[in-house]
PDB file of C-alpha atoms in Angstrom:
ATOM      1  CA  UNK I 225       0.000   0.000   0.000  1.00 95.00           C
ATOM      2  CA  UNK I 226       1.076   3.561  -0.695  1.00 97.00           C
ATOM      3  CA  UNK I 227       0.720   6.370   1.849  1.00 98.00           C
ATOM      4  CA  UNK I 228       1.257  10.094   1.330  1.00 96.00           C
ATOM      5  CA  UNK I 229       1.849  12.503   4.188  1.00 96.00           C
ATOM      6  CA  UNK I 230       0.627  16.040   3.553  1.00 93.00           C
ATOM      7  CA  UNK I 231      -0.130  19.052   5.711  1.00 90.00           C
ATOM      8  CA  UNK I 232       0.733  22.635   6.480  1.00 88.00           C
ATOM      9  CA  UNK I 233       4.419  23.415   6.791  1.00 86.00           C
ATOM     10  CA  UNK I 234       5.576  22.704  10.333  1.00 87.00           C
ATOM     11  CA  UNK I 235       2.615  20.427  11.154  1.00 90.00           C
ATOM     12  CA  UNK I 236       4.909  17.420  11.621  1.00 93.00           C
ATOM     13  CA  UNK I 237       4.313  15.414   8.440  1.00 94.00           C
ATOM     14  CA  UNK I 238       8.014  14.597   8.010  1.00 95.00           C
ATOM     15  CA  UNK I 239       8.254  13.429  11.614  1.00 95.00           C
ATOM     16  CA  UNK I 240       5.168  11.227  11.240  1.00 97.00           C
ATOM     17  CA  UNK I 241       6.397   9.890   7.885  1.00 97.00           C
ATOM     18  CA  UNK I 242       9.635   8.812   9.539  1.00 97.00           C
ATOM     19  CA  UNK I 243       7.865   7.293  12.547  1.00 97.00           C
ATOM     20  CA  UNK I 244       5.573   5.213  10.344  1.00 98.00           C
ATOM     21  CA  UNK I 245       8.576   4.041   8.303  1.00 98.00           C
ATOM     22  CA  UNK I 246      10.446   3.061  11.451  1.00 97.00           C
ATOM     23  CA  UNK I 247       7.396   1.265  12.852  1.00 98.00           C
ATOM     24  CA  UNK I 248       6.903  -0.716   9.635  1.00 98.00           C
ATOM     25  CA  UNK I 249      10.604  -1.572   9.441  1.00 97.00           C
ATOM     26  CA  UNK I 250      10.584  -2.689  13.080  1.00 96.00           C
ATOM     27  CA  UNK I 251       7.944  -5.273  12.131  1.00 96.00           C
ATOM     28  CA  UNK I 252      10.063  -6.486   9.202  1.00 96.00           C
ATOM     29  CA  UNK I 253       7.578  -5.174   6.643  1.00 97.00           C
ATOM     30  CA  UNK I 254       9.307  -3.973   3.451  1.00 97.00           C
ATOM     31  CA  UNK I 255       9.047  -0.190   3.268  1.00 98.00           C
ATOM     32  CA  UNK I 256      10.246   2.381   0.756  1.00 98.00           C
ATOM     33  CA  UNK I 257      10.482   5.972   1.991  1.00 98.00           C
ATOM     34  CA  UNK I 258      10.460   8.781  -0.560  1.00 97.00           C
ATOM     35  CA  UNK I 259      11.244  12.408   0.253  1.00 96.00           C
ATOM     36  CA  UNK I 260       9.255  14.603  -2.136  1.00 93.00           C
ATOM     37  CA  UNK I 261       9.327  17.704   0.074  1.00 89.00           C
ATOM     38  CA  UNK I 262      11.334  20.745  -0.962  1.00 83.00           C
ATOM     39  CA  UNK I 263      12.949  20.884   2.500  1.00 84.00           C
ATOM     40  CA  UNK I 264      14.438  17.342   2.245  1.00 88.00           C
ATOM     41  CA  UNK I 265      14.430  16.446   5.946  1.00 92.00           C
ATOM     42  CA  UNK I 266      13.196  12.845   5.814  1.00 95.00           C
ATOM     43  CA  UNK I 267      16.666  11.323   5.754  1.00 95.00           C
ATOM     44  CA  UNK I 268      17.666  13.148   8.930  1.00 94.00           C
ATOM     45  CA  UNK I 269      14.318  12.322  10.543  1.00 94.00           C
ATOM     46  CA  UNK I 270      15.146   8.653   9.900  1.00 95.00           C
ATOM     47  CA  UNK I 271      18.507   9.041  11.609  1.00 93.00           C
ATOM     48  CA  UNK I 272      21.051  10.291   9.085  1.00 93.00           C
ATOM     49  CA  UNK I 273      23.423  13.064  10.049  1.00 91.00           C
ATOM     50  CA  UNK I 274      23.386  16.206   7.945  1.00 90.00           C
ATOM     51  CA  UNK I 275      26.663  15.090   6.367  1.00 93.00           C
ATOM     52  CA  UNK I 276      25.280  11.634   5.566  1.00 94.00           C
ATOM     53  CA  UNK I 277      22.066  13.085   4.145  1.00 93.00           C
ATOM     54  CA  UNK I 278      24.122  15.270   1.828  1.00 92.00           C
ATOM     55  CA  UNK I 279      25.617  12.148   0.208  1.00 94.00           C
ATOM     56  CA  UNK I 280      22.229  10.828  -0.977  1.00 95.00           C
ATOM     57  CA  UNK I 281      21.857  10.844  -4.756  1.00 95.00           C
ATOM     58  CA  UNK I 282      18.925  13.128  -5.689  1.00 95.00           C
ATOM     59  CA  UNK I 283      16.520  11.691  -8.262  1.00 95.00           C
ATOM     60  CA  UNK I 284      15.409  15.174  -9.304  1.00 91.00           C
ATOM     61  CA  UNK I 285      18.824  15.894 -10.810  1.00 91.00           C
ATOM     62  CA  UNK I 286      18.877  12.673 -12.848  1.00 93.00           C
ATOM     63  CA  UNK I 287      15.338  12.289 -14.126  1.00 94.00           C
ATOM     64  CA  UNK I 288      16.684  11.302 -17.553  1.00 95.00           C
ATOM     65  CA  UNK I 289      18.270   8.227 -15.970  1.00 96.00           C
ATOM     66  CA  UNK I 290      14.851   7.230 -14.625  1.00 97.00           C
ATOM     67  CA  UNK I 291      13.177   7.815 -17.988  1.00 96.00           C
ATOM     68  CA  UNK I 292      15.806   5.772 -19.813  1.00 96.00           C
ATOM     69  CA  UNK I 293      15.258   2.788 -17.546  1.00 97.00           C
ATOM     70  CA  UNK I 294      11.457   2.682 -17.205  1.00 97.00           C
ATOM     71  CA  UNK I 295      10.971   3.418 -20.905  1.00 97.00           C
ATOM     72  CA  UNK I 296      12.390  -0.020 -21.687  1.00 96.00           C
ATOM     73  CA  UNK I 297      11.389  -1.151 -25.182  1.00 96.00           C
ATOM     74  CA  UNK I 298       8.069   0.705 -25.232  1.00 96.00           C
ATOM     75  CA  UNK I 299       7.485   1.271 -28.978  1.00 96.00           C
ATOM     76  CA  UNK I 300       5.328   4.322 -28.245  1.00 96.00           C
ATOM     77  CA  UNK I 301       8.435   6.081 -26.948  1.00 95.00           C
ATOM     78  CA  UNK I 302      10.982   6.008 -29.787  1.00 89.00           C
ATOM     79  CA  UNK I 303      13.077   8.545 -27.827  1.00 88.00           C
ATOM     80  CA  UNK I 304      13.167  10.058 -24.353  1.00 89.00           C
ATOM     81  CA  UNK I 305      12.849  13.592 -25.713  1.00 90.00           C
ATOM     82  CA  UNK I 306       9.051  13.551 -25.600  1.00 93.00           C
ATOM     83  CA  UNK I 307       8.679  11.479 -22.415  1.00 95.00           C
ATOM     84  CA  UNK I 308       6.893  13.379 -19.663  1.00 94.00           C
ATOM     85  CA  UNK I 309       6.709  12.783 -15.929  1.00 92.00           C
ATOM     86  CA  UNK I 310       3.062  11.813 -16.558  1.00 94.00           C
ATOM     87  CA  UNK I 311       3.851   9.300 -19.315  1.00 96.00           C
ATOM     88  CA  UNK I 312       2.018   6.095 -18.367  1.00 97.00           C
ATOM     89  CA  UNK I 313       3.611   2.666 -18.671  1.00 97.00           C
ATOM     90  CA  UNK I 314       2.827   0.638 -21.780  1.00 97.00           C
ATOM     91  CA  UNK I 315       3.849  -2.558 -23.530  1.00 96.00           C
ATOM     92  CA  UNK I 316       7.609  -2.980 -23.202  1.00 96.00           C
ATOM     93  CA  UNK I 317       7.996  -0.550 -20.285  1.00 97.00           C
ATOM     94  CA  UNK I 318      10.080  -1.669 -17.320  1.00 97.00           C
ATOM     95  CA  UNK I 319       7.974  -1.970 -14.179  1.00 97.00           C
ATOM     96  CA  UNK I 320       9.582  -1.704 -10.761  1.00 97.00           C
ATOM     97  CA  UNK I 321       9.259  -3.942  -7.710  1.00 96.00           C
ATOM     98  CA  UNK I 322      10.365  -3.126  -4.176  1.00 95.00           C
ATOM     99  CA  UNK I 323      11.723  -6.626  -3.694  1.00 90.00           C
ATOM    100  CA  UNK I 324      13.651  -6.859  -6.977  1.00 94.00           C
ATOM    101  CA  UNK I 325      17.029  -5.151  -7.491  1.00 96.00           C
ATOM    102  CA  UNK I 326      17.272  -2.795 -10.442  1.00 97.00           C
ATOM    103  CA  UNK I 327      19.715  -0.105 -11.585  1.00 98.00           C
ATOM    104  CA  UNK I 328      17.534   2.697 -10.163  1.00 98.00           C
ATOM    105  CA  UNK I 329      17.454   1.276  -6.635  1.00 98.00           C
ATOM    106  CA  UNK I 330      21.182   0.549  -6.858  1.00 97.00           C
ATOM    107  CA  UNK I 331      21.947   4.127  -7.895  1.00 98.00           C
ATOM    108  CA  UNK I 332      19.484   6.180  -5.851  1.00 98.00           C
ATOM    109  CA  UNK I 333      18.349   4.108  -2.854  1.00 97.00           C
ATOM    110  CA  UNK I 334      19.947   3.797   0.558  1.00 97.00           C
ATOM    111  CA  UNK I 335      18.841   1.728   3.513  1.00 97.00           C
ATOM    112  CA  UNK I 336      18.147   3.916   6.531  1.00 96.00           C
ATOM    113  CA  UNK I 337      16.528   2.667   9.758  1.00 94.00           C
ATOM    114  CA  UNK I 338      15.373  -0.447   7.923  1.00 96.00           C
ATOM    115  CA  UNK I 339      13.667   1.525   5.149  1.00 97.00           C
ATOM    116  CA  UNK I 340      14.777   1.963   1.526  1.00 97.00           C
ATOM    117  CA  UNK I 341      15.130   5.749   1.158  1.00 98.00           C
ATOM    118  CA  UNK I 342      14.891   7.742  -2.087  1.00 97.00           C
ATOM    119  CA  UNK I 343      15.122  11.543  -2.241  1.00 96.00           C
ATOM    120  CA  UNK I 344      14.223  14.075  -4.894  1.00 93.00           C
ATOM    121  CA  UNK I 345      16.860  16.538  -3.741  1.00 84.00           C
ATOM    122  CA  UNK I 346      16.663  20.286  -3.059  1.00 69.00           C
ATOM    123  CA  UNK I 347      16.784  23.173  -5.470  1.00 53.00           C
ATOM    124  CA  UNK I 348      20.146  23.705  -7.096  1.00 55.00           C
ATOM    125  CA  UNK I 349      21.641  27.116  -7.833  1.00 48.00           C
ATOM    126  CA  UNK I 350      20.783  26.585 -11.513  1.00 55.00           C
ATOM    127  CA  UNK I 351      17.083  26.135 -10.644  1.00 51.00           C
ATOM    128  CA  UNK I 352      16.657  29.391  -8.754  1.00 44.00           C
ATOM    129  CA  UNK I 353      14.436  31.952 -10.426  1.00 44.00           C
ATOM    130  CA  UNK I 354      13.285  29.924 -13.429  1.00 40.00           C
ATOM    131  CA  UNK I 355      12.200  26.426 -12.411  1.00 48.00           C
ATOM    132  CA  UNK I 356       9.539  25.144 -10.011  1.00 46.00           C
ATOM    133  CA  UNK I 357       9.975  22.227  -7.621  1.00 46.00           C
ATOM    134  CA  UNK I 358       7.550  20.095  -9.648  1.00 54.00           C
ATOM    135  CA  UNK I 359      10.429  19.464 -12.068  1.00 64.00           C
ATOM    136  CA  UNK I 360      12.103  17.560  -9.190  1.00 78.00           C
ATOM    137  CA  UNK I 361       8.967  15.804  -7.924  1.00 88.00           C
ATOM    138  CA  UNK I 362       8.404  14.524 -11.464  1.00 89.00           C
ATOM    139  CA  UNK I 363      11.023  11.879 -10.657  1.00 93.00           C
ATOM    140  CA  UNK I 364       8.803  10.508  -7.886  1.00 94.00           C
ATOM    141  CA  UNK I 365       5.768  10.601 -10.178  1.00 94.00           C
ATOM    142  CA  UNK I 366       7.609   8.573 -12.831  1.00 95.00           C
ATOM    143  CA  UNK I 367       8.665   6.005 -10.232  1.00 97.00           C
ATOM    144  CA  UNK I 368       5.130   5.683  -8.850  1.00 97.00           C
ATOM    145  CA  UNK I 369       3.655   5.367 -12.365  1.00 96.00           C
ATOM    146  CA  UNK I 370       5.885   2.341 -12.995  1.00 97.00           C
ATOM    147  CA  UNK I 371       5.876   0.775  -9.529  1.00 97.00           C
ATOM    148  CA  UNK I 372       4.136  -2.512  -8.719  1.00 96.00           C
ATOM    149  CA  UNK I 373       4.113  -2.612  -4.934  1.00 95.00           C
ATOM    150  CA  UNK I 374       2.952  -6.002  -3.736  1.00 92.00           C
ATOM    151  CA  UNK I 375       1.035  -7.379  -0.749  1.00 91.00           C
ATOM    152  CA  UNK I 376       2.705  -6.618   2.570  1.00 94.00           C
ATOM    153  CA  UNK I 377       4.872  -3.874   1.029  1.00 97.00           C
ATOM    154  CA  UNK I 378       4.600  -0.190   1.899  1.00 98.00           C
ATOM    155  CA  UNK I 379       5.566   3.041   0.163  1.00 98.00           C
ATOM    156  CA  UNK I 380       5.610   6.172   2.340  1.00 98.00           C
ATOM    157  CA  UNK I 381       6.010   9.560   0.631  1.00 97.00           C
ATOM    158  CA  UNK I 382       6.654  12.825   2.461  1.00 96.00           C
ATOM    159  CA  UNK I 383       4.975  15.360   0.182  1.00 93.00           C
ATOM    160  CA  UNK I 384       5.384  19.108  -0.286  1.00 86.00           C
ATOM    161  CA  UNK I 385       3.647  21.331   2.253  1.00 80.00           C
ATOM    162  CA  UNK I 386       0.143  22.710   1.834  1.00 71.00           C
ATOM    163  CA  UNK I 387      -1.981  21.895  -1.184  1.00 69.00           C
ATOM    164  CA  UNK I 388       0.957  22.230  -3.587  1.00 71.00           C
ATOM    165  CA  UNK I 389       0.764  18.590  -4.696  1.00 68.00           C
ATOM    166  CA  UNK I 390      -2.444  19.444  -6.560  1.00 71.00           C
ATOM    167  CA  UNK I 391      -0.292  21.260  -9.124  1.00 69.00           C
ATOM    168  CA  UNK I 392       0.391  17.788 -10.584  1.00 75.00           C
ATOM    169  CA  UNK I 393      -1.304  14.408 -10.589  1.00 83.00           C
ATOM    170  CA  UNK I 394       0.826  13.174  -7.673  1.00 88.00           C
ATOM    171  CA  UNK I 395      -2.067  13.362  -5.238  1.00 90.00           C
ATOM    172  CA  UNK I 396      -3.840  10.488  -7.036  1.00 93.00           C
ATOM    173  CA  UNK I 397      -0.926   8.038  -6.733  1.00 94.00           C
ATOM    174  CA  UNK I 398      -1.689   6.776  -3.230  1.00 96.00           C
ATOM    175  CA  UNK I 399      -3.957   4.262  -1.554  1.00 96.00           C
ATOM    176  CA  UNK I 400      -4.337   6.553   1.447  1.00 96.00           C
ATOM    177  CA  UNK I 401      -3.391  10.144   2.203  1.00 95.00           C
ATOM    178  CA  UNK I 402      -2.567  11.044   5.803  1.00 96.00           C
ATOM    179  CA  UNK I 403      -3.234  14.733   6.346  1.00 95.00           C
ATOM    180  CA  UNK I 404      -1.359  15.940   9.419  1.00 96.00           C
ATOM    181  CA  UNK I 405      -2.985  18.826  11.285  1.00 95.00           C
ATOM    182  CA  UNK I 406      -2.339  20.695  14.484  1.00 95.00           C
ATOM    183  CA  UNK I 407      -5.396  21.719  16.534  1.00 95.00           C
ATOM    184  CA  UNK I 408      -5.478  25.214  15.026  1.00 93.00           C
ATOM    185  CA  UNK I 409      -7.704  26.823  12.415  1.00 92.00           C
ATOM    186  CA  UNK I 410      -4.654  27.787  10.342  1.00 90.00           C
ATOM    187  CA  UNK I 411      -3.474  24.179  10.140  1.00 89.00           C
ATOM    188  CA  UNK I 412      -6.984  22.961   9.330  1.00 90.00           C
ATOM    189  CA  UNK I 413      -7.114  25.268   6.306  1.00 87.00           C
ATOM    190  CA  UNK I 414      -5.008  22.755   4.354  1.00 86.00           C
ATOM    191  CA  UNK I 415      -7.488  19.993   5.260  1.00 89.00           C
ATOM    192  CA  UNK I 416     -10.357  21.979   3.815  1.00 86.00           C
ATOM    193  CA  UNK I 417      -8.410  22.645   0.613  1.00 85.00           C
ATOM    194  CA  UNK I 418      -7.477  18.990   0.245  1.00 85.00           C
ATOM    195  CA  UNK I 419     -10.987  17.804   0.933  1.00 85.00           C
ATOM    196  CA  UNK I 420     -12.380  20.098  -1.759  1.00 84.00           C
ATOM    197  CA  UNK I 421      -9.773  19.365  -4.427  1.00 83.00           C
ATOM    198  CA  UNK I 422      -9.614  15.605  -3.836  1.00 82.00           C
ATOM    199  CA  UNK I 423     -13.338  14.926  -3.835  1.00 82.00           C
ATOM    200  CA  UNK I 424     -13.816  14.380  -7.567  1.00 85.00           C
ATOM    201  CA  UNK I 425     -10.795  12.052  -7.748  1.00 89.00           C
ATOM    202  CA  UNK I 426     -11.941   9.678  -5.004  1.00 89.00           C
ATOM    203  CA  UNK I 427      -8.825  10.295  -2.913  1.00 91.00           C
ATOM    204  CA  UNK I 428      -9.012   8.490   0.427  1.00 93.00           C
ATOM    205  CA  UNK I 429      -8.039  10.851   3.273  1.00 94.00           C
ATOM    206  CA  UNK I 430      -7.508  10.344   6.998  1.00 96.00           C
ATOM    207  CA  UNK I 431      -6.591  13.177   9.350  1.00 97.00           C
ATOM    208  CA  UNK I 432      -3.815  12.657  11.902  1.00 98.00           C
ATOM    209  CA  UNK I 433      -3.815  15.144  14.768  1.00 97.00           C
ATOM    210  CA  UNK I 434      -0.372  16.201  15.932  1.00 97.00           C
ATOM    211  CA  UNK I 435       0.922  18.196  18.915  1.00 95.00           C
ATOM    212  CA  UNK I 436      -2.352  17.462  20.707  1.00 97.00           C
ATOM    213  CA  UNK I 437      -2.118  18.518  24.350  1.00 95.00           C
ATOM    214  CA  UNK I 438      -5.570  17.996  25.825  1.00 96.00           C
ATOM    215  CA  UNK I 439      -8.980  16.422  25.399  1.00 96.00           C
ATOM    216  CA  UNK I 440     -10.170  19.876  24.318  1.00 97.00           C
ATOM    217  CA  UNK I 441      -7.734  19.693  21.390  1.00 97.00           C
ATOM    218  CA  UNK I 442      -9.140  16.296  20.406  1.00 97.00           C
ATOM    219  CA  UNK I 443     -12.697  17.580  20.640  1.00 97.00           C
ATOM    220  CA  UNK I 444     -11.778  20.602  18.509  1.00 97.00           C
ATOM    221  CA  UNK I 445     -10.380  18.345  15.792  1.00 97.00           C
ATOM    222  CA  UNK I 446     -13.452  16.103  15.917  1.00 97.00           C
ATOM    223  CA  UNK I 447     -15.714  19.125  15.502  1.00 96.00           C
ATOM    224  CA  UNK I 448     -13.701  20.336  12.524  1.00 95.00           C
ATOM    225  CA  UNK I 449     -13.045  17.113  10.574  1.00 95.00           C
ATOM    226  CA  UNK I 450     -15.592  14.630  11.925  1.00 95.00           C
ATOM    227  CA  UNK I 451     -15.073  10.998  10.927  1.00 95.00           C
ATOM    228  CA  UNK I 452     -11.934  11.863   8.934  1.00 96.00           C
ATOM    229  CA  UNK I 453      -9.997  12.049  12.227  1.00 98.00           C
ATOM    230  CA  UNK I 454      -8.210   8.710  12.484  1.00 98.00           C
ATOM    231  CA  UNK I 455      -5.856   9.171  15.434  1.00 98.00           C
ATOM    232  CA  UNK I 456      -3.612  11.722  17.089  1.00 98.00           C
ATOM    233  CA  UNK I 457      -0.243  12.169  18.773  1.00 97.00           C
ATOM    234  CA  UNK I 458       0.681  14.379  21.698  1.00 96.00           C
ATOM    235  CA  UNK I 459       3.949  15.923  22.748  1.00 92.00           C
ATOM    236  CA  UNK I 460       6.694  13.320  22.665  1.00 95.00           C
ATOM    237  CA  UNK I 461       9.989  13.236  24.555  1.00 95.00           C
ATOM    238  CA  UNK I 462      11.185  10.698  21.960  1.00 95.00           C
ATOM    239  CA  UNK I 463      10.448  13.058  19.069  1.00 94.00           C
ATOM    240  CA  UNK I 464      11.916  15.993  20.970  1.00 93.00           C
ATOM    241  CA  UNK I 465      15.167  14.083  21.455  1.00 93.00           C
ATOM    242  CA  UNK I 466      15.173  13.190  17.753  1.00 88.00           C
ATOM    243  CA  UNK I 467      14.778  16.844  16.813  1.00 87.00           C
ATOM    244  CA  UNK I 468      17.913  17.539  18.861  1.00 87.00           C
ATOM    245  CA  UNK I 469      19.829  14.885  16.935  1.00 85.00           C
ATOM    246  CA  UNK I 470      19.533  12.188  19.603  1.00 87.00           C
ATOM    247  CA  UNK I 471      18.311   9.063  17.781  1.00 84.00           C
ATOM    248  CA  UNK I 472      16.969   6.695  20.400  1.00 88.00           C
ATOM    249  CA  UNK I 473      16.017   3.067  19.724  1.00 92.00           C
ATOM    250  CA  UNK I 474      12.521   2.870  18.251  1.00 94.00           C
ATOM    251  CA  UNK I 475      11.448   0.792  21.274  1.00 94.00           C
ATOM    252  CA  UNK I 476      11.704   3.984  23.355  1.00 95.00           C
ATOM    253  CA  UNK I 477       8.790   5.633  21.535  1.00 97.00           C
ATOM    254  CA  UNK I 478       5.894   6.217  23.935  1.00 97.00           C
ATOM    255  CA  UNK I 479       3.274   3.404  23.893  1.00 97.00           C
ATOM    256  CA  UNK I 480       0.399   5.751  23.054  1.00 97.00           C
ATOM    257  CA  UNK I 481       2.278   6.955  20.003  1.00 97.00           C
ATOM    258  CA  UNK I 482       3.117   3.415  18.932  1.00 98.00           C
ATOM    259  CA  UNK I 483      -0.614   2.705  19.121  1.00 98.00           C
ATOM    260  CA  UNK I 484      -1.286   5.657  16.825  1.00 98.00           C
ATOM    261  CA  UNK I 485       1.111   4.099  14.290  1.00 98.00           C
ATOM    262  CA  UNK I 486      -0.649   0.745  14.664  1.00 98.00           C
ATOM    263  CA  UNK I 487      -3.936   2.496  13.867  1.00 98.00           C
ATOM    264  CA  UNK I 488      -2.394   4.117  10.794  1.00 98.00           C
ATOM    265  CA  UNK I 489      -1.114   0.776   9.506  1.00 98.00           C
ATOM    266  CA  UNK I 490      -4.524  -0.801  10.091  1.00 98.00           C
ATOM    267  CA  UNK I 491      -6.122   1.988   8.066  1.00 98.00           C
ATOM    268  CA  UNK I 492      -3.679   1.327   5.234  1.00 97.00           C
ATOM    269  CA  UNK I 493      -4.268  -2.422   5.359  1.00 97.00           C
ATOM    270  CA  UNK I 494      -8.048  -1.998   5.305  1.00 96.00           C
ATOM    271  CA  UNK I 495      -7.910  -0.445   1.839  1.00 93.00           C
ATOM    272  CA  UNK I 496      -7.980  -2.220  -1.500  1.00 91.00           C
ATOM    273  CA  UNK I 497      -5.372  -1.681  -4.183  1.00 93.00           C
ATOM    274  CA  UNK I 498      -7.203  -0.399  -7.267  1.00 95.00           C
ATOM    275  CA  UNK I 499      -4.805  -0.709 -10.203  1.00 96.00           C
ATOM    276  CA  UNK I 500      -7.546   0.194 -12.696  1.00 96.00           C
ATOM    277  CA  UNK I 501      -8.225   3.541 -11.013  1.00 95.00           C
ATOM    278  CA  UNK I 502      -4.534   4.258 -10.594  1.00 96.00           C
ATOM    279  CA  UNK I 503      -3.845   3.684 -14.283  1.00 97.00           C
ATOM    280  CA  UNK I 504      -6.962   5.546 -15.455  1.00 96.00           C
ATOM    281  CA  UNK I 505      -5.961   8.620 -13.439  1.00 95.00           C
ATOM    282  CA  UNK I 506      -2.399   8.409 -14.738  1.00 96.00           C
ATOM    283  CA  UNK I 507      -3.777   8.443 -18.288  1.00 97.00           C
ATOM    284  CA  UNK I 508      -6.152  11.299 -17.446  1.00 95.00           C
ATOM    285  CA  UNK I 509      -3.397  13.572 -16.148  1.00 94.00           C
ATOM    286  CA  UNK I 510      -1.110  12.674 -19.022  1.00 96.00           C
ATOM    287  CA  UNK I 511      -3.842  13.647 -21.458  1.00 96.00           C
ATOM    288  CA  UNK I 512      -4.386  16.936 -19.585  1.00 94.00           C
ATOM    289  CA  UNK I 513      -0.687  17.744 -19.811  1.00 93.00           C
ATOM    290  CA  UNK I 514      -0.634  16.850 -23.491  1.00 96.00           C
ATOM    291  CA  UNK I 515      -3.558  19.064 -24.393  1.00 96.00           C
ATOM    292  CA  UNK I 516      -2.622  21.819 -21.942  1.00 95.00           C
ATOM    293  CA  UNK I 517       0.966  22.442 -23.022  1.00 94.00           C
ATOM    294  CA  UNK I 518       3.044  19.425 -24.076  1.00 95.00           C
ATOM    295  CA  UNK I 519       1.676  18.932 -27.602  1.00 96.00           C
ATOM    296  CA  UNK I 520       2.270  22.569 -28.477  1.00 96.00           C
ATOM    297  CA  UNK I 521       5.666  22.675 -26.777  1.00 94.00           C
ATOM    298  CA  UNK I 522       6.998  19.457 -28.322  1.00 94.00           C
ATOM    299  CA  UNK I 523       5.297  19.763 -31.687  1.00 95.00           C
ATOM    300  CA  UNK I 524       3.791  16.292 -31.503  1.00 95.00           C
ATOM    301  CA  UNK I 525       0.776  14.513 -30.057  1.00 96.00           C
ATOM    302  CA  UNK I 526       2.030  12.916 -26.853  1.00 96.00           C
ATOM    303  CA  UNK I 527      -1.354  11.333 -26.186  1.00 97.00           C
ATOM    304  CA  UNK I 528      -0.085   8.704 -28.628  1.00 97.00           C
ATOM    305  CA  UNK I 529       2.068   7.477 -25.737  1.00 97.00           C
ATOM    306  CA  UNK I 530      -1.081   6.017 -24.138  1.00 98.00           C
ATOM    307  CA  UNK I 531      -1.222   2.295 -24.897  1.00 97.00           C
ATOM    308  CA  UNK I 532      -4.867   1.121 -25.082  1.00 96.00           C
ATOM    309  CA  UNK I 533      -3.740  -2.518 -25.001  1.00 95.00           C
ATOM    310  CA  UNK I 534      -1.836  -2.148 -21.725  1.00 97.00           C
ATOM    311  CA  UNK I 535      -3.364  -3.168 -18.386  1.00 96.00           C
ATOM    312  CA  UNK I 536      -1.651  -2.290 -15.114  1.00 96.00           C
ATOM    313  CA  UNK I 537      -3.995  -4.741 -13.393  1.00 95.00           C
ATOM    314  CA  UNK I 538      -2.792  -7.591 -15.599  1.00 95.00           C
ATOM    315  CA  UNK I 539       0.831  -6.543 -15.102  1.00 94.00           C
ATOM    316  CA  UNK I 540       0.382  -6.596 -11.312  1.00 93.00           C
ATOM    317  CA  UNK I 541      -1.382  -9.948 -11.497  1.00 90.00           C
ATOM    318  CA  UNK I 542       1.427 -11.337 -13.623  1.00 82.00           C
ATOM    319  CA  UNK I 543       4.069 -10.235 -11.131  1.00 73.00           C
ATOM    320  CA  UNK I 544       2.060 -11.669  -8.223  1.00 65.00           C
ATOM    321  CA  UNK I 545       1.746 -15.019 -10.016  1.00 66.00           C
ATOM    322  CA  UNK I 546       5.447 -15.108 -10.865  1.00 64.00           C
ATOM    323  CA  UNK I 547       6.482 -14.366  -7.274  1.00 57.00           C
TER     324      UNK I 547
END
């Protein structure tokens, strides 16, 4: 299952992303962590030093490497020049598995706290003033478009703050979106935006309260988000130590916060993987990009990259049978 963490900047989504990854890894469940936030703090939240985090290979700087690999022998892509971040997989494309080595994992991934970590990377000096961060996040979108995560496997993505992920089709790539909110009206503003934007795309959302200090805070969140409130976390000495660079064993996390992570995993496991919807929405956003700007910019019809004979459901079923 795939989980996205979103929320207002400073709400704690990176912290909760890292805690869920560490909880899953502690139970020996395969987990891939992806940092798609402009601030790039997930590696350090998982336990890397600033120096170690700086050695991670950023996918956003080598998106052509990703295109070259996942393109495979897809006859609808005679060259990479017209391949977009939204390009859906087709016949001949290389599909990715968490449990199978491939050149992309070997180049970009690093095991941290039991999770396989991939990062998009920060802005470079060359990007400043003329390029948006979506050019980096496109690497994550390409990976997710070509990823066949299997039963008992988890993908956890720390997304950009606010409702910025709606500037691309990334928000439709997940089985469940965890929206982290503090018990304040300002923090809840992102929830209301997400709820409105996501409605027509059938995006499954659960709210996670964070920095909750009293029953009054819980009641406030319930009044504001109703049944969308899944669980909440209070102030944590464990998290506070982590924020100071003191990485304690995961077993030291407070029991009530471990229970919140258990609840989040149960919510993920209660969902159903819908490959048909995932692929249909990938095609929809690719078509929107084609008609909105790509056809005119590239001088060709990139909707021809959509393979009507390809089924992501059948591809996933084939991998499941083979394994």
